mmCIF file of C-alpha atoms in Angstrom:
data_model
loop_
_atom_site.group_PDB
_atom_site.id
_atom_site.type_symbol
_atom_site.label_atom_id
_atom_site.label_comp_id
_atom_site.label_asym_id
_atom_site.label_seq_id
_atom_site.Cartn_x
_atom_site.Cartn_y
_atom_site.Cartn_z
ATOM 1 C CA UNK X 1 56.903 103.630 89.712
ATOM 2 C CA UNK X 2 58.476 101.357 92.313
ATOM 3 C CA UNK X 3 55.985 103.402 94.602
ATOM 4 C CA UNK X 4 52.575 103.054 92.965
ATOM 5 C CA UNK X 5 53.767 99.268 92.854
ATOM 6 C CA UNK X 6 53.921 99.037 96.744
ATOM 7 C CA UNK X 7 50.055 100.763 97.109
ATOM 8 C CA UNK X 8 48.949 98.393 94.343
ATOM 9 C CA UNK X 9 50.439 95.762 96.412
ATOM 10 C CA UNK X 10 48.950 96.481 99.403
ATOM 11 C CA UNK X 11 45.310 97.266 98.095
ATOM 12 C CA UNK X 12 45.425 94.513 95.868
ATOM 13 C CA UNK X 13 45.620 92.446 98.833
ATOM 14 C CA UNK X 14 42.258 94.591 100.743
ATOM 15 C CA UNK X 15 40.360 94.435 97.542
ATOM 16 C CA UNK X 16 41.504 91.721 94.978
ATOM 17 C CA UNK X 17 38.066 91.977 92.993
ATOM 18 C CA UNK X 18 38.740 95.594 92.525
ATOM 19 C CA UNK X 19 40.762 97.020 89.040
ATOM 20 C CA UNK X 20 43.143 99.519 90.416
ATOM 21 C CA UNK X 21 44.184 102.689 88.650
ATOM 22 C CA UNK X 22 46.491 105.632 90.079
ATOM 23 C CA UNK X 23 46.791 108.803 88.571
ATOM 24 C CA UNK X 24 50.071 110.583 88.414
ATOM 25 C CA UNK X 25 50.129 113.613 86.084
ATOM 26 C CA UNK X 26 47.788 113.085 83.182
ATOM 27 C CA UNK X 27 47.990 109.309 82.903
ATOM 28 C CA UNK X 28 46.709 106.501 84.148
ATOM 29 C CA UNK X 29 48.572 103.319 85.423
ATOM 30 C CA UNK X 30 47.499 99.426 86.015
ATOM 31 C CA UNK X 31 49.899 96.720 87.326
ATOM 32 C CA UNK X 32 49.553 92.963 87.195
ATOM 33 C CA UNK X 33 45.850 91.862 86.546
ATOM 34 C CA UNK X 34 44.301 94.881 86.870
ATOM 35 C CA UNK X 35 46.752 96.178 84.056
ATOM 36 C CA UNK X 36 45.310 93.036 82.125
ATOM 37 C CA UNK X 37 42.100 93.772 83.134
ATOM 38 C CA UNK X 38 42.741 97.873 81.429
ATOM 39 C CA UNK X 39 44.310 95.890 78.219
ATOM 40 C CA UNK X 40 41.644 93.621 77.365
ATOM 41 C CA UNK X 41 38.526 96.705 77.650
ATOM 42 C CA UNK X 42 40.563 99.275 75.864
ATOM 43 C CA UNK X 43 42.263 96.366 73.532
ATOM 44 C CA UNK X 44 45.526 98.270 73.833
ATOM 45 C CA UNK X 45 48.781 96.565 74.674
ATOM 46 C CA UNK X 46 50.506 96.336 78.209
ATOM 47 C CA UNK X 47 54.045 95.903 78.780
ATOM 48 C CA UNK X 48 56.094 93.590 81.109
ATOM 49 C CA UNK X 49 58.841 95.389 83.616
ATOM 50 C CA UNK X 50 60.729 94.780 86.115
ATOM 51 C CA UNK X 51 59.940 96.316 89.524
ATOM 52 C CA UNK X 52 61.797 94.908 92.211
ATOM 53 C CA UNK X 53 63.252 92.001 90.764
ATOM 54 C CA UNK X 54 59.795 91.117 89.869
ATOM 55 C CA UNK X 55 57.835 90.942 86.510
ATOM 56 C CA UNK X 56 55.034 93.386 86.572
ATOM 57 C CA UNK X 57 52.174 93.371 82.945
ATOM 58 C CA UNK X 58 51.765 97.374 83.111
ATOM 59 C CA UNK X 59 49.410 99.320 80.966
ATOM 60 C CA UNK X 60 49.274 102.784 80.757
ATOM 61 C CA UNK X 61 46.907 105.278 78.883
ATOM 62 C CA UNK X 62 46.282 109.241 78.400
ATOM 63 C CA UNK X 63 44.041 110.718 80.634
ATOM 64 C CA UNK X 64 41.810 111.224 78.050
ATOM 65 C CA UNK X 65 40.924 108.269 77.497
ATOM 66 C CA UNK X 66 39.199 107.562 81.074
ATOM 67 C CA UNK X 67 35.861 108.190 80.061
ATOM 68 C CA UNK X 68 36.337 104.790 77.510
ATOM 69 C CA UNK X 69 37.929 102.587 79.682
ATOM 70 C CA UNK X 70 36.090 103.004 83.043
ATOM 71 C CA UNK X 71 32.569 102.468 81.712
ATOM 72 C CA UNK X 72 33.798 99.351 79.693
ATOM 73 C CA UNK X 73 35.165 97.681 83.093
ATOM 74 C CA UNK X 74 32.137 98.983 84.904
ATOM 75 C CA UNK X 75 29.544 97.184 82.266
ATOM 76 C CA UNK X 76 31.289 94.191 82.382
ATOM 77 C CA UNK X 77 31.084 93.334 85.874
ATOM 78 C CA UNK X 78 34.508 94.848 87.882
ATOM 79 C CA UNK X 79 34.801 97.768 90.194
ATOM 80 C CA UNK X 80 37.261 100.248 90.127
ATOM 81 C CA UNK X 81 39.352 102.432 92.426
ATOM 82 C CA UNK X 82 41.132 105.016 91.548
ATOM 83 C CA UNK X 83 43.790 106.628 93.749
ATOM 84 C CA UNK X 84 45.442 109.964 92.795
ATOM 85 C CA UNK X 85 49.082 110.740 93.443
ATOM 86 C CA UNK X 86 50.131 113.112 96.114
ATOM 87 C CA UNK X 87 53.267 114.629 96.249
ATOM 88 C CA UNK X 88 53.437 114.079 100.253
ATOM 89 C CA UNK X 89 52.691 110.765 100.405
#
């Protein structure tokens, strides 16, 4: 999770208006503001977790929910970026 959070912070700084999703296996993970938006459009709760001594809001969902959540994000006016987990990086 720490690896995704580092990537999230780096990409969020570069693309502050995008909702960032990280795919790992058959789940998508989002952090911070991205997670709050996903929680809002999916109408499902996220959770807070300590990552690197920082309290971070996280939302996770199964890949089958992407077809429902992604259009809602776009229809609401958000840009969405998806990063896929790489075993090398």
